[in-house]
Short mmCIF file of C-alpha atoms in Angstrom, two decimals:
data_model
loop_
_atom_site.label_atom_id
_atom_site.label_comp_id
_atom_site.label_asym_id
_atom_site.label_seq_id
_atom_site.Cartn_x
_atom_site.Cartn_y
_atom_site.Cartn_z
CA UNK A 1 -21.51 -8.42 -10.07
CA UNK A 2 -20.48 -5.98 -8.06
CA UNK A 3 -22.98 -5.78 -5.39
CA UNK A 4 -22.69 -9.39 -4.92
CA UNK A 5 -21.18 -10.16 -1.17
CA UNK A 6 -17.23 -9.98 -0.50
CA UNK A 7 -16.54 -13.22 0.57
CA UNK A 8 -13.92 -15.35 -2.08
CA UNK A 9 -16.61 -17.51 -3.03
CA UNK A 10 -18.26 -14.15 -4.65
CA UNK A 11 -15.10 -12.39 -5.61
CA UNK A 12 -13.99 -15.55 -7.84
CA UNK A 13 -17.38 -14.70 -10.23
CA UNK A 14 -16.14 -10.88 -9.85
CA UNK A 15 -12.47 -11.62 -11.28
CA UNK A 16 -13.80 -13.77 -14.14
CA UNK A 17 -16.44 -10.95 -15.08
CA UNK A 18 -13.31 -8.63 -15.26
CA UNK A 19 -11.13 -11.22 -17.45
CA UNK A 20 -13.63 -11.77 -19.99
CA UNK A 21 -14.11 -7.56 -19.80
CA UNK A 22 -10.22 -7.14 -20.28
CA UNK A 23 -10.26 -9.96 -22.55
CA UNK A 24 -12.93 -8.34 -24.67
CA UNK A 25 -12.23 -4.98 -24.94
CA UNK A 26 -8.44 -4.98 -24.69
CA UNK A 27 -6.84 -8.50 -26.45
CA UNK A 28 -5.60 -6.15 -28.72
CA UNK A 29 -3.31 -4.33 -26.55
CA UNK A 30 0.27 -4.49 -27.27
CA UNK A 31 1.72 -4.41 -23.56
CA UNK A 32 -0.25 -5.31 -20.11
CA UNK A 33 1.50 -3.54 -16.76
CA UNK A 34 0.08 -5.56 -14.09
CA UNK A 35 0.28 -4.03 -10.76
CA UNK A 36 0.32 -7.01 -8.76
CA UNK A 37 -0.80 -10.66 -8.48
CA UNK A 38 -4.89 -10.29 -8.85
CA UNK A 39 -4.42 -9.36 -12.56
CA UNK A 40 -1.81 -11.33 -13.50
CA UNK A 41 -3.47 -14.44 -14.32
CA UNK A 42 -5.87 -12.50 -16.01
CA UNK A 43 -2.99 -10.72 -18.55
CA UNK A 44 -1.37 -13.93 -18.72
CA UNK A 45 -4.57 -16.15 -19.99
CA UNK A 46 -5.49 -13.07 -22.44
CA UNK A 47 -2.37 -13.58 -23.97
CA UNK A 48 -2.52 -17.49 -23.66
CA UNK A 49 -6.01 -17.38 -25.15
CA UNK A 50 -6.58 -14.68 -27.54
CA UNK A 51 -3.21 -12.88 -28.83
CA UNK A 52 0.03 -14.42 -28.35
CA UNK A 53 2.06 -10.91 -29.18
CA UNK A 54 1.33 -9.46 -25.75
CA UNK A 55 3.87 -8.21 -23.63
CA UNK A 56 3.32 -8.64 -20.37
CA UNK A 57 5.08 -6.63 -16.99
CA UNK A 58 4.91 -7.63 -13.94
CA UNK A 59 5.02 -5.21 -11.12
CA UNK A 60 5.14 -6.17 -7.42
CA UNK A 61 4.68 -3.02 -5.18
CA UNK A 62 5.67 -5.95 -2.43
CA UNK A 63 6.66 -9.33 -1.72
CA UNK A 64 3.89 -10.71 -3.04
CA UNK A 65 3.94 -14.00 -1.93
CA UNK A 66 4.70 -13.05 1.30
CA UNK A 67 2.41 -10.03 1.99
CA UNK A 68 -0.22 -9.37 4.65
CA UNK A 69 -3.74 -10.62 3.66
CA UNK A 70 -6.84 -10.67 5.36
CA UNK A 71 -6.76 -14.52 6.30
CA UNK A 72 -3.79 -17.04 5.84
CA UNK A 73 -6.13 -18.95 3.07
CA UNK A 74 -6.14 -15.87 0.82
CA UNK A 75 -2.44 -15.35 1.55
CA UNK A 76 -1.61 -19.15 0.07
CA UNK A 77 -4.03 -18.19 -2.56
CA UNK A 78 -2.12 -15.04 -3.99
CA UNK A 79 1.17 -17.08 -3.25
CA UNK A 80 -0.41 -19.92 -5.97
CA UNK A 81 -1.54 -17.83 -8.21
CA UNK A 82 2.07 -15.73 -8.50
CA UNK A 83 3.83 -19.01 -8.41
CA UNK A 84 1.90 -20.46 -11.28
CA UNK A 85 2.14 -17.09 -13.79
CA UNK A 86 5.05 -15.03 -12.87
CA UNK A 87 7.37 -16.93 -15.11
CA UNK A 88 4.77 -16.19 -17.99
CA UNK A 89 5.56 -12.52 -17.64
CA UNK A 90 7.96 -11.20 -20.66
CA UNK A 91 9.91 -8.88 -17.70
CA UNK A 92 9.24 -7.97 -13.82
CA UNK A 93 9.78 -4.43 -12.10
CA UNK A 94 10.00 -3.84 -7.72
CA UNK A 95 10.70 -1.69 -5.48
CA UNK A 96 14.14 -2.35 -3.73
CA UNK A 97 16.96 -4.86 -4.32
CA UNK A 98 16.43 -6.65 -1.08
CA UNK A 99 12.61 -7.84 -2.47
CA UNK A 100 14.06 -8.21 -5.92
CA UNK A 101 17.04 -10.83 -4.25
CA UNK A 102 13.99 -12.48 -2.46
CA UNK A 103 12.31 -12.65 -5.67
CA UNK A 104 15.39 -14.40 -7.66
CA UNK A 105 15.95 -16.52 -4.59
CA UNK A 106 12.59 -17.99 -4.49
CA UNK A 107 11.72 -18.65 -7.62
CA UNK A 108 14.91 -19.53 -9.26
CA UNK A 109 14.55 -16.37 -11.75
CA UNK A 110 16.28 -13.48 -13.23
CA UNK A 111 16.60 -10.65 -11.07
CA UNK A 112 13.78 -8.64 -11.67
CA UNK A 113 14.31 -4.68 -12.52
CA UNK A 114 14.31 -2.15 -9.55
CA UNK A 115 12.15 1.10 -9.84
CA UNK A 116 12.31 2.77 -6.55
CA UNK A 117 9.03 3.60 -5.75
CA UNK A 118 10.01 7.36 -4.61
CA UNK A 119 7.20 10.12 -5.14
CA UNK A 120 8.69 12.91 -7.31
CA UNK A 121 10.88 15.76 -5.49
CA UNK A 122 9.46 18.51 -4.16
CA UNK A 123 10.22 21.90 -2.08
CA UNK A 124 8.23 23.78 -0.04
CA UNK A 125 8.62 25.36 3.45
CA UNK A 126 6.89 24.40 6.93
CA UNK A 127 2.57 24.91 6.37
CA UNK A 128 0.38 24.88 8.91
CA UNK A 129 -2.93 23.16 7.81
CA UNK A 130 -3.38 20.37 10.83
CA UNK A 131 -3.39 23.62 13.54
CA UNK A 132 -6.40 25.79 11.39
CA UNK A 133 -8.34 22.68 11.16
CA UNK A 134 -8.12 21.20 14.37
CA UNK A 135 -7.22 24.35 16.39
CA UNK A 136 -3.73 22.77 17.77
CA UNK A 137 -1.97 25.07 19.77
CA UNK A 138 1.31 26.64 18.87
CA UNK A 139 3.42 25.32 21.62
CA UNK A 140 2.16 21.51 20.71
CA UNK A 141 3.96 19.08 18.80
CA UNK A 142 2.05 17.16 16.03
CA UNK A 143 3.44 13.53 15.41
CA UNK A 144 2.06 12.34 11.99
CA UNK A 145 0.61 8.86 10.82
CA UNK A 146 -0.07 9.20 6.90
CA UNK A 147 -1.19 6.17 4.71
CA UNK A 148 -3.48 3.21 5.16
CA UNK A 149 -5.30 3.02 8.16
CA UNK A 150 -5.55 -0.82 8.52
CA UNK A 151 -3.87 -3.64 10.50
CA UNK A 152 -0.36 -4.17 11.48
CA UNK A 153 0.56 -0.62 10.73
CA UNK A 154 0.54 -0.05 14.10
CA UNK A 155 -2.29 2.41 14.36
CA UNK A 156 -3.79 0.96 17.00
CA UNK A 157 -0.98 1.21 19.23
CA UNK A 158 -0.49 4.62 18.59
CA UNK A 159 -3.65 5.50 20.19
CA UNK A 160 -3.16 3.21 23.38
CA UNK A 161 0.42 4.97 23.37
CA UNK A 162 -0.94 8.78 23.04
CA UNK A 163 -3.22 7.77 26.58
CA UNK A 164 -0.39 8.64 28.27
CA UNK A 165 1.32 11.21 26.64
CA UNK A 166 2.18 14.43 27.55
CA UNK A 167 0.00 17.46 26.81
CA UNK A 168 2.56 18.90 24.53
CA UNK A 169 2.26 16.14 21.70
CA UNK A 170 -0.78 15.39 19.39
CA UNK A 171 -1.46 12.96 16.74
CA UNK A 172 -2.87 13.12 13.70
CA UNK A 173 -3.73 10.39 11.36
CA UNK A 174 -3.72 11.51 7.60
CA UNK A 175 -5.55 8.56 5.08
CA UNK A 176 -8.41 5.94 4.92
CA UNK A 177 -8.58 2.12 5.63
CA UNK A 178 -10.35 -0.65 7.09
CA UNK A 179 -9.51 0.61 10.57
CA UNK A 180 -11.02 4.20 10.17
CA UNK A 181 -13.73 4.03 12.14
CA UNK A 182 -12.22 1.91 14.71
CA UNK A 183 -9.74 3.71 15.06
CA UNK A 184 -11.96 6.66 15.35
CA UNK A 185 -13.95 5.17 18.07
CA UNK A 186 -11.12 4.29 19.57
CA UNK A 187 -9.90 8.09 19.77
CA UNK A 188 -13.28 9.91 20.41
CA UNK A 189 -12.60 11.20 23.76
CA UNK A 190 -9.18 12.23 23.22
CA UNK A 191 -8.00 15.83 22.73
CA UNK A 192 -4.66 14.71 21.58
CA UNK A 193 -5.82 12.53 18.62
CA UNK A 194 -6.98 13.82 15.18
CA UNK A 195 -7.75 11.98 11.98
CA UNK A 196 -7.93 13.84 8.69
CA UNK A 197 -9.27 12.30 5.76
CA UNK A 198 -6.97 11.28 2.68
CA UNK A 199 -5.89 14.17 0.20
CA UNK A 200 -5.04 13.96 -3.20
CA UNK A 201 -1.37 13.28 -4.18
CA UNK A 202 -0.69 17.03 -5.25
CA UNK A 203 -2.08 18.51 -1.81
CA UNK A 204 -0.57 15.32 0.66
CA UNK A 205 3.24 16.58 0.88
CA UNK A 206 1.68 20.16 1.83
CA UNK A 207 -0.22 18.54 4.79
CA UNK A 208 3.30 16.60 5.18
CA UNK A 209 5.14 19.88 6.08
CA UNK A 210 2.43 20.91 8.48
CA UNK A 211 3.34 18.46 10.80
CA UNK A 212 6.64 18.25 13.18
CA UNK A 213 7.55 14.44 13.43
CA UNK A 214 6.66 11.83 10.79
CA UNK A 215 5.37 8.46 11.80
CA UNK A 216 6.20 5.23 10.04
CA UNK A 217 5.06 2.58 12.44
CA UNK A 218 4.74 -0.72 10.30
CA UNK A 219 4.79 -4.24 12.14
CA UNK A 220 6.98 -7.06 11.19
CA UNK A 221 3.73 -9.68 10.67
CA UNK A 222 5.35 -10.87 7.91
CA UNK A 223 8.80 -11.06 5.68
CA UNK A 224 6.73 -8.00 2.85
CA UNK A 225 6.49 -5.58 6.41
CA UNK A 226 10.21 -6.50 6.99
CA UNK A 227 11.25 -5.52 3.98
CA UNK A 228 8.72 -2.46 3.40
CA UNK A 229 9.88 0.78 2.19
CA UNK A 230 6.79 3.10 2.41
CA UNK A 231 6.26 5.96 0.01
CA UNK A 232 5.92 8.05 3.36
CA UNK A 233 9.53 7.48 4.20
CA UNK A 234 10.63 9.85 1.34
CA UNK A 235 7.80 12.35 1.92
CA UNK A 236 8.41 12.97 5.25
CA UNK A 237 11.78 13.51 3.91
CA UNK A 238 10.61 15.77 1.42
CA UNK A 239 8.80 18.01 4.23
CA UNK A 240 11.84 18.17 6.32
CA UNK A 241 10.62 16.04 8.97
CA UNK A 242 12.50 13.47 11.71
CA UNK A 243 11.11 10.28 11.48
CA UNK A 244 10.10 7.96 14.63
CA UNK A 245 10.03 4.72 13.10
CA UNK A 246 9.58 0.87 14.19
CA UNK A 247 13.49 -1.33 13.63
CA UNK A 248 12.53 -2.52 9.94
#
């Protein structure tokens, strides 16, 4: 199914093809870690259907009922379908206490477990790949935007705000999304804009440390961006780095 078209209609005979898949090939499995709500109905109705022994973790990366989606009826859809099998789950990890409160507080449940989601240390000095590939010039600043490219991470107004800036800052954006090649258009005439595709998790912090100020401009569109704690927090950290960031 899947060259069949996006829309939910389409994706509901997608996520049945994958539970009866999962169902199939792994019923036997002794523990299910479900990282967030799209396969959690799917764990949960395995267990409920074909081997009661399961062990099932739940593990919001967010606030899951309150996260940005694509359209508001998709939103009250993931809402529904947490709300109906989180209490199925036999334990539930997140990222900070503040979502894990939110979590007790709206559903009347045990506090789930915290596991900060913190990449693992590392130490390296300053490196310099951003100025050999995009020829930046000594003297200039680069101002760093890593992560998902997409809305409400404020990646659009980061290119409206480097119109105006001064000739001694650049931007680069470091990742992939649904806004690349908006974005991208967006930029095309402007020598103080760059946008570097995504690198793999053992070369990212070294790109990190090439830069001079790290970026972390998510908008409060909803209560999940309010209480957001981005892996790039703690990398741009890790590279030494002061970080501009929105009032979250």
């Amino acid at each position: 199914s899947r060259k069949l078209p996006k829309s939910i209609f389409f994706q509901i005979f997608k996520w049945m093809e994958l539970f009866l898949l999962i169902a199939k090939h792994y019923r036997k499995t002794d523990f299910f870690h479900v990282c967030d709500v799209l396969p959690l109905p799917m764990a949960v109705w395995t267990k409920r259907l074909f081997n009661s022994s399961i062990k099932i973790v739940y593990d919001a990366h967010e606030l899951e009922f309150q996260k940005n989606t694509s359209s508001k009826r998709y939103g009250q859809l993931i809402a529904w379908l947490e709300a109906k099998h989180l209490r199925a789950a036999d334990a539930m990890i997140t990222v900070t206490d503040l979502i894990a409160e939110l979590y007790k507080e709206h559903y009347n449940i045990k506090k789930p477990n915290v596991i900060h989601n913190f990449p693992y240390k590392q130490t390296l000095g300053h490196q310099d790949k951003f100025r050999q590939k995009f020829g930046i010039r000594p003297d200039q600043k680069i101002l760093l935007y890593q992560g998902v490219i997409a809305p409400n991470r404020g990646c659009e107004q980061l290119i409206e705000a480097f119109k105006d800036m001064p000739d001694q800052f650049v931007l680069v954006l470091l990742g992939y999304g649904s806004l690349w090649d908006s974005i991208k258009a967006m930029s095309s005439e402007m020598n103080n804009v760059f946008m570097h595709e995504a690198v793999g998790r053992k070369e990212l912090l070294k790109h990190t440390a090439s830069a001079d100020y790290g970026i972390y401009s998510i908008i409060n569109t909803n209560q999940s961006h309010d209480y957001a704690l981005g892996n790039k927090i703690f990398e741009y950290i890790m590279a030494g780095l002061p970080i501009i960031s929105t009032n979250l």
